[in-house]
CSV table of C-alpha atoms (C1' of nucleotides) in Angstrom, one decimal:
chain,number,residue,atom,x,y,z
A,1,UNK,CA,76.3,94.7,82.0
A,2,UNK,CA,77.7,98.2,81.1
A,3,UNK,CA,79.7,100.2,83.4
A,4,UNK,CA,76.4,102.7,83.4
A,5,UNK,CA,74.4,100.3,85.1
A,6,UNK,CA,76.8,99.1,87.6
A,7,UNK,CA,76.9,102.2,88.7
A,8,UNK,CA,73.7,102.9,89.3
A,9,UNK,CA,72.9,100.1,90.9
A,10,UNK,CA,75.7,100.7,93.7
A,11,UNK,CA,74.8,103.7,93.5
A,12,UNK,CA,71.0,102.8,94.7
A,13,UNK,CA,72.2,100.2,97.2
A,14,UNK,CA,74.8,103.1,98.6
A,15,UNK,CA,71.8,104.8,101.2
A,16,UNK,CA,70.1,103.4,104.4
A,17,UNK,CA,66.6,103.2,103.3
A,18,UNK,CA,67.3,101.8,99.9
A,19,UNK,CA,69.2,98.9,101.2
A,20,UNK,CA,67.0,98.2,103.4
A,21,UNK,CA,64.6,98.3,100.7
A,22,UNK,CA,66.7,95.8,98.3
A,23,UNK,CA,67.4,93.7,101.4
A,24,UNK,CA,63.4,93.1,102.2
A,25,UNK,CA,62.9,92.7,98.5
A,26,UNK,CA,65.3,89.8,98.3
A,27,UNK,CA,63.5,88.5,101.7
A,28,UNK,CA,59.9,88.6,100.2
A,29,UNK,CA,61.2,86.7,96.5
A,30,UNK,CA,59.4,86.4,93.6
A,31,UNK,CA,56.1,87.7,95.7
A,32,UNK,CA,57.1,90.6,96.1
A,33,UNK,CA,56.0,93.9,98.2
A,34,UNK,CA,53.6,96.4,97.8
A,35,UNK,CA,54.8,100.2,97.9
A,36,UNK,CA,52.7,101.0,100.8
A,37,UNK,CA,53.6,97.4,102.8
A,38,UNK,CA,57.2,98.9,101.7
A,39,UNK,CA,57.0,102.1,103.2
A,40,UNK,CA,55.3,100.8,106.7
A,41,UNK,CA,57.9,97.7,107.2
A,42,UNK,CA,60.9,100.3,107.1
A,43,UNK,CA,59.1,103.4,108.9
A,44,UNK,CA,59.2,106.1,106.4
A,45,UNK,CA,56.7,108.5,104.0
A,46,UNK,CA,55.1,107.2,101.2
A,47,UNK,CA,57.0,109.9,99.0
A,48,UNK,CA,60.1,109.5,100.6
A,49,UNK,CA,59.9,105.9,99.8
A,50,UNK,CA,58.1,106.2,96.5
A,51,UNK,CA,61.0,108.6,95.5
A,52,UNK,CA,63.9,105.9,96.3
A,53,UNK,CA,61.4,102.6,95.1
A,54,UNK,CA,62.0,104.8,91.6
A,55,UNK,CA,65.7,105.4,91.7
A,56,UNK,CA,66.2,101.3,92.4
A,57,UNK,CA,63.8,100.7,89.5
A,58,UNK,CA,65.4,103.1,87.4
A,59,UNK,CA,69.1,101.3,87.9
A,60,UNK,CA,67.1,97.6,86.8
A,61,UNK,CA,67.8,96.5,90.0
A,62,UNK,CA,63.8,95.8,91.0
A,63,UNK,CA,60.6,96.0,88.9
A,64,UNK,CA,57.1,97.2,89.7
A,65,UNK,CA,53.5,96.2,88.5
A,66,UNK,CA,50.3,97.8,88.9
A,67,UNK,CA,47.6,95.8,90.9
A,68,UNK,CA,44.5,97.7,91.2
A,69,UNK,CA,45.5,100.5,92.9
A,70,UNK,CA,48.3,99.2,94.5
A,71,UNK,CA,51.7,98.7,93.2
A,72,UNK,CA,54.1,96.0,93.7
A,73,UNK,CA,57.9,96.0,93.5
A,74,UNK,CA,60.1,92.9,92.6
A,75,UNK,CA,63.9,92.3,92.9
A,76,UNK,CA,65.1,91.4,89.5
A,77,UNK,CA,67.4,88.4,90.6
A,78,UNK,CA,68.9,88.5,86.8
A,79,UNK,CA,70.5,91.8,87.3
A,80,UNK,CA,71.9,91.0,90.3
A,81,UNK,CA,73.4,87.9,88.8
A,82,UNK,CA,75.0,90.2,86.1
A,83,UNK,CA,76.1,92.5,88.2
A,84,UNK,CA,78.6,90.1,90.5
A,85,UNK,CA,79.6,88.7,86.5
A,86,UNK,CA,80.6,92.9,85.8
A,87,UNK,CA,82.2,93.1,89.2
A,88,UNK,CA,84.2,89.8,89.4
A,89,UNK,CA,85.3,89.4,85.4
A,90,UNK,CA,88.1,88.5,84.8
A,91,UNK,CA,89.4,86.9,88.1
A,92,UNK,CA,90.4,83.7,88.6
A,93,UNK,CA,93.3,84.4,86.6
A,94,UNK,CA,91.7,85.5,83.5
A,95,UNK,CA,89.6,82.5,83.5
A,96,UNK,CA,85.8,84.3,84.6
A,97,UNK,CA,84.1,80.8,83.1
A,98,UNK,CA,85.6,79.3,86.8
A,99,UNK,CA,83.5,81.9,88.5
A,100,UNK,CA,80.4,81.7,86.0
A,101,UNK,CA,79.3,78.6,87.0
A,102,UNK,CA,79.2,79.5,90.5
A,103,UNK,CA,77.4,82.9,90.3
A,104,UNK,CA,74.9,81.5,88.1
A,105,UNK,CA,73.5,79.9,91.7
A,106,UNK,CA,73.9,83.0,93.6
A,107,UNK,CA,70.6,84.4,93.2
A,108,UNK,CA,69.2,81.2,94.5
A,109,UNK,CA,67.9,80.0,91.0
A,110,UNK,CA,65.1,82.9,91.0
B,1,UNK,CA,78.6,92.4,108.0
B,2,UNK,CA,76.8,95.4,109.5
B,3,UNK,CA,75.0,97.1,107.8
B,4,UNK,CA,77.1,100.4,107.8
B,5,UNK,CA,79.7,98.6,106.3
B,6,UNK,CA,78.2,97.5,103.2
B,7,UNK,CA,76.5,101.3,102.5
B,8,UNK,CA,80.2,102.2,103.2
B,9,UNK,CA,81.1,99.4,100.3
B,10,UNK,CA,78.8,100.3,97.9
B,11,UNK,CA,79.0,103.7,98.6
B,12,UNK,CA,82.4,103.6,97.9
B,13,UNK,CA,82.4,101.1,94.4
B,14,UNK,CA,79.2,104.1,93.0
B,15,UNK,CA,81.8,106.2,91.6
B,16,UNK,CA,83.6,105.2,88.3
B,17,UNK,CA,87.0,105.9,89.0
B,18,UNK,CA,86.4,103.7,92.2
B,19,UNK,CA,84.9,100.9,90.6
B,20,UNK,CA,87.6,100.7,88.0
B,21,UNK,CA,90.1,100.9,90.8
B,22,UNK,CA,87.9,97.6,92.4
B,23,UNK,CA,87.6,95.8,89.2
B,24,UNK,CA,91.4,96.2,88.1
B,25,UNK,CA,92.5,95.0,91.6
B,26,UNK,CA,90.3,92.0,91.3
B,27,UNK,CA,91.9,91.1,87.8
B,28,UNK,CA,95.2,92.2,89.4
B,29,UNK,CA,94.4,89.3,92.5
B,30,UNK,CA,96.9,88.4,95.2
B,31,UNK,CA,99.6,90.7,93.6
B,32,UNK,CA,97.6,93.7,93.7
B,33,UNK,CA,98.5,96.9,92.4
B,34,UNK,CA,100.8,100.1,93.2
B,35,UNK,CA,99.2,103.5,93.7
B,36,UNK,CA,101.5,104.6,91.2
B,37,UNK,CA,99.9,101.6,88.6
B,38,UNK,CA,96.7,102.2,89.5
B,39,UNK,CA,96.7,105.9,88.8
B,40,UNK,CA,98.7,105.6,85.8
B,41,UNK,CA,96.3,102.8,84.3
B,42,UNK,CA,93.4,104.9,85.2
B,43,UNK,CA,95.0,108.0,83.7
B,44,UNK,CA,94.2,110.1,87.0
B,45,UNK,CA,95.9,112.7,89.4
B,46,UNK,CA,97.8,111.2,92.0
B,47,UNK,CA,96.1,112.6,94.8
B,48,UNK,CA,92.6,112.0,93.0
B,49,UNK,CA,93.3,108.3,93.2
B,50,UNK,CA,95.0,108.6,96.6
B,51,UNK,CA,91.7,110.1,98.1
B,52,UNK,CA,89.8,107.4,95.7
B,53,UNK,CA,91.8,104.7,97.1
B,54,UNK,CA,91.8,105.7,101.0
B,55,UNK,CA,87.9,105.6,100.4
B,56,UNK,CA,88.2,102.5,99.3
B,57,UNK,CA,90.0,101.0,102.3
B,58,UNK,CA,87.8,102.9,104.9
B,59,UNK,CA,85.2,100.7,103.6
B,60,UNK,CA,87.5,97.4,104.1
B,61,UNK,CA,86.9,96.5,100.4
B,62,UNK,CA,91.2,97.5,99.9
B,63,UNK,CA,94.0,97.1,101.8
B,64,UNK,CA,97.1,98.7,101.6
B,65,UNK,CA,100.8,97.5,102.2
B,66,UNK,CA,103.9,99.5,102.1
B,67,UNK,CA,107.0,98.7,100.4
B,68,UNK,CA,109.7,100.5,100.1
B,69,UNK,CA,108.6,103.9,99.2
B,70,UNK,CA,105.6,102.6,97.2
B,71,UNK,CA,102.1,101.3,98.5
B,72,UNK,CA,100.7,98.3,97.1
B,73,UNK,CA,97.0,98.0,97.6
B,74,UNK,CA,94.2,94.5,97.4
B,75,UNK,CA,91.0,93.5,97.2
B,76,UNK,CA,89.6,92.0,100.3
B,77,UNK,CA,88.7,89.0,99.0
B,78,UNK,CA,87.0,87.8,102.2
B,79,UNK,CA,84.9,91.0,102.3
B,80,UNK,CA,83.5,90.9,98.8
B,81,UNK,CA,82.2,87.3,100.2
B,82,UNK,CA,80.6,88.6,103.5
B,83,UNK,CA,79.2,91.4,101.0
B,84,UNK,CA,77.3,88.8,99.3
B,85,UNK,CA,76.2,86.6,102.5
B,86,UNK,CA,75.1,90.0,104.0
B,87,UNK,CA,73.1,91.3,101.0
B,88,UNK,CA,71.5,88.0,100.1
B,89,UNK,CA,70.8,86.8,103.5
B,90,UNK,CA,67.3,85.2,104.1
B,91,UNK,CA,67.3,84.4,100.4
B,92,UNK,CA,66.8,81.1,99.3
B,93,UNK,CA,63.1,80.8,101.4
B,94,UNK,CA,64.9,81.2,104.3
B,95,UNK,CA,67.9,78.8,104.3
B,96,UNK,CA,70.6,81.4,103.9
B,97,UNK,CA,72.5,77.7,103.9
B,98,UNK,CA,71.5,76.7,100.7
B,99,UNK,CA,73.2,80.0,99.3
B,100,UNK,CA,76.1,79.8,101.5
B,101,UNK,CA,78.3,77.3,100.1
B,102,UNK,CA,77.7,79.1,96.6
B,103,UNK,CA,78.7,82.5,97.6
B,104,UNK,CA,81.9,80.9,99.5
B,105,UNK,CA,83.0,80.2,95.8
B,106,UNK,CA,82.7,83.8,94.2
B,107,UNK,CA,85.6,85.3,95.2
B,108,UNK,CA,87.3,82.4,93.3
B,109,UNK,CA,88.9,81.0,96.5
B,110,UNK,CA,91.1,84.0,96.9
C,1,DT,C1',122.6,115.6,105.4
C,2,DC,C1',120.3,116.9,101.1
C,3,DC,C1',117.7,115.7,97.2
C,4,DA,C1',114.5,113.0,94.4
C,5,DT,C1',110.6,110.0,94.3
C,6,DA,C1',106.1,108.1,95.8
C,7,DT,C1',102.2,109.1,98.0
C,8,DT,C1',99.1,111.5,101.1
C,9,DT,C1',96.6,115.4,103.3
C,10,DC,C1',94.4,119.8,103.3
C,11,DA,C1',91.3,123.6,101.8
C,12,DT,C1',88.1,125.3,98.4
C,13,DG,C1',84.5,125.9,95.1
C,14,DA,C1',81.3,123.4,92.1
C,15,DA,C1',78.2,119.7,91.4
C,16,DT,C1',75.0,116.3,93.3
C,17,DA,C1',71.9,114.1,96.3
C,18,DA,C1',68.5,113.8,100.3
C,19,DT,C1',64.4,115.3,102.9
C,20,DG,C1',59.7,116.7,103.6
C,21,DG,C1',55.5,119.3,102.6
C,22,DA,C1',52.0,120.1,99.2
C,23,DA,C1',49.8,119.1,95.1
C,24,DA,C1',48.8,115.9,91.4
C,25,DT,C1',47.8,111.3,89.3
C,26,DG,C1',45.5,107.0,88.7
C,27,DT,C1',42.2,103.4,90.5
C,28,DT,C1',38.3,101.6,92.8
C,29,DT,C1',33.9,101.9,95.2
C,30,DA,C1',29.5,104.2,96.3
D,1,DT,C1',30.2,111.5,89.0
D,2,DA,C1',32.1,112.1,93.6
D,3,DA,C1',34.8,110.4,97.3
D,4,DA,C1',38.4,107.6,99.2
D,5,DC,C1',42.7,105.4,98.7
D,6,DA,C1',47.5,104.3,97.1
D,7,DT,C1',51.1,106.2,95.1
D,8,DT,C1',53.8,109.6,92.6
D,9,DT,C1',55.6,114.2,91.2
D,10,DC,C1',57.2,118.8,92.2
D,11,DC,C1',59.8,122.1,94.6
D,12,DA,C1',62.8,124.4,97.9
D,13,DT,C1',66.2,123.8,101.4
D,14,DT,C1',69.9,121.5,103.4
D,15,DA,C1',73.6,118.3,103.4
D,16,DT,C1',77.1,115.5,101.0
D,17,DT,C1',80.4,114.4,97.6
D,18,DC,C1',83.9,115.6,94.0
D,19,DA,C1',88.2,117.2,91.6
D,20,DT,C1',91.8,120.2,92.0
D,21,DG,C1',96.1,122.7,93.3
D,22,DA,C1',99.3,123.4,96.8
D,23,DA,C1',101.6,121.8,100.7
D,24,DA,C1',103.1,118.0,103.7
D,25,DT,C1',105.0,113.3,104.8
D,26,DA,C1',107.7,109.1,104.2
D,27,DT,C1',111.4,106.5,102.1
D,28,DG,C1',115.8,105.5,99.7
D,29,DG,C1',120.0,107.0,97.6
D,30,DA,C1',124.1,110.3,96.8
DNA sequence: TCCATATTTCATGAATAATGGAAATGTTTA
DNA sequence: TAAACATTTCCATTATTCATGAAATATGGA
């Protein structure tokens, strides 16, 4: 993971709503939500919540895919994996292969 | 971990001279760094890393030690642990358990 | 006590992000 | 094709965050 990305990805997770947002979307797995299920669960606009859905997808953190007229939004576990490997490199004296092993499992083998 | 404390975190690890400041001070470990190190390895204005670092601590994710006439800041270990439990929470189907024992490992024991 | 060093605090202007209303897009059903 | 639905895009206003220079604070040594 670049430095870029890292970024953006705390970057997304730094505001109310889209933690909340990354927080259900970890909940709900590899099903999912839909925008609109989305935007009711946490109380806000549908363009307030489309607008912030777009900034997480745009920093890899979740996915979306059409269905019908609907659209559903994914946390992509992988990036989240690689993001605690950015943050924690190097530690464990040097050593990060000590701490691979162990954040491989973090995201619950998704 | 509430959740204004890990907005406050990530909040404060979405700006790049921040997260270098996190990331050096996890390679750094138990030691930790001096103000003066840190701004000097970042190549930054003393006061711009002072402001940088105080964020840092507001959020919990630093503290800071005095000695002598220089201040010697660390990661909070601990807190970069309750970080994880708070963000993947509920994961795992559930059984936050299942994660647990895995995320007690990331901060490499520290 | 006086000075040098290490660091922090303050005030300011410039850049960036957040919110919400209104309009637009894409999709399904009649 | 027209209407209804789900979602997104656009835009203006307001609020927040940023880096900087200058001044202040705290500590140790002469």
């Amino acid at each position: 993971m670049e430095m870029f990305n890292a970024l953006s990805i705390f970057s997304a997770m730094s505001q109310p709503v889209r933690l909340d947002m990354v927080r259900i979307l970890i909940k709900a797995g590899d099903s999912g939500l839909l925008a609109g299920e989305i935007s009711q669960a946490l109380d806000i606009r549908p363009n307030t919540a489309s607008t912030n859905l777009s900034i997480l997808v745009n920093s890899q953190l979740l996915r979306k895919e059409r269905q019908g007229r609907t659209i559903r939004y994914f946390v992509n576990f992988e990036v989240i994996k690689d993001l605690l490997t950015f943050l924690m490199e190097d530690c464990c004296g040097g050593n990060p292969e000590l701490c691979q092993s162990v954040i491989d499992k973090v995201a619950c083998d998704h």
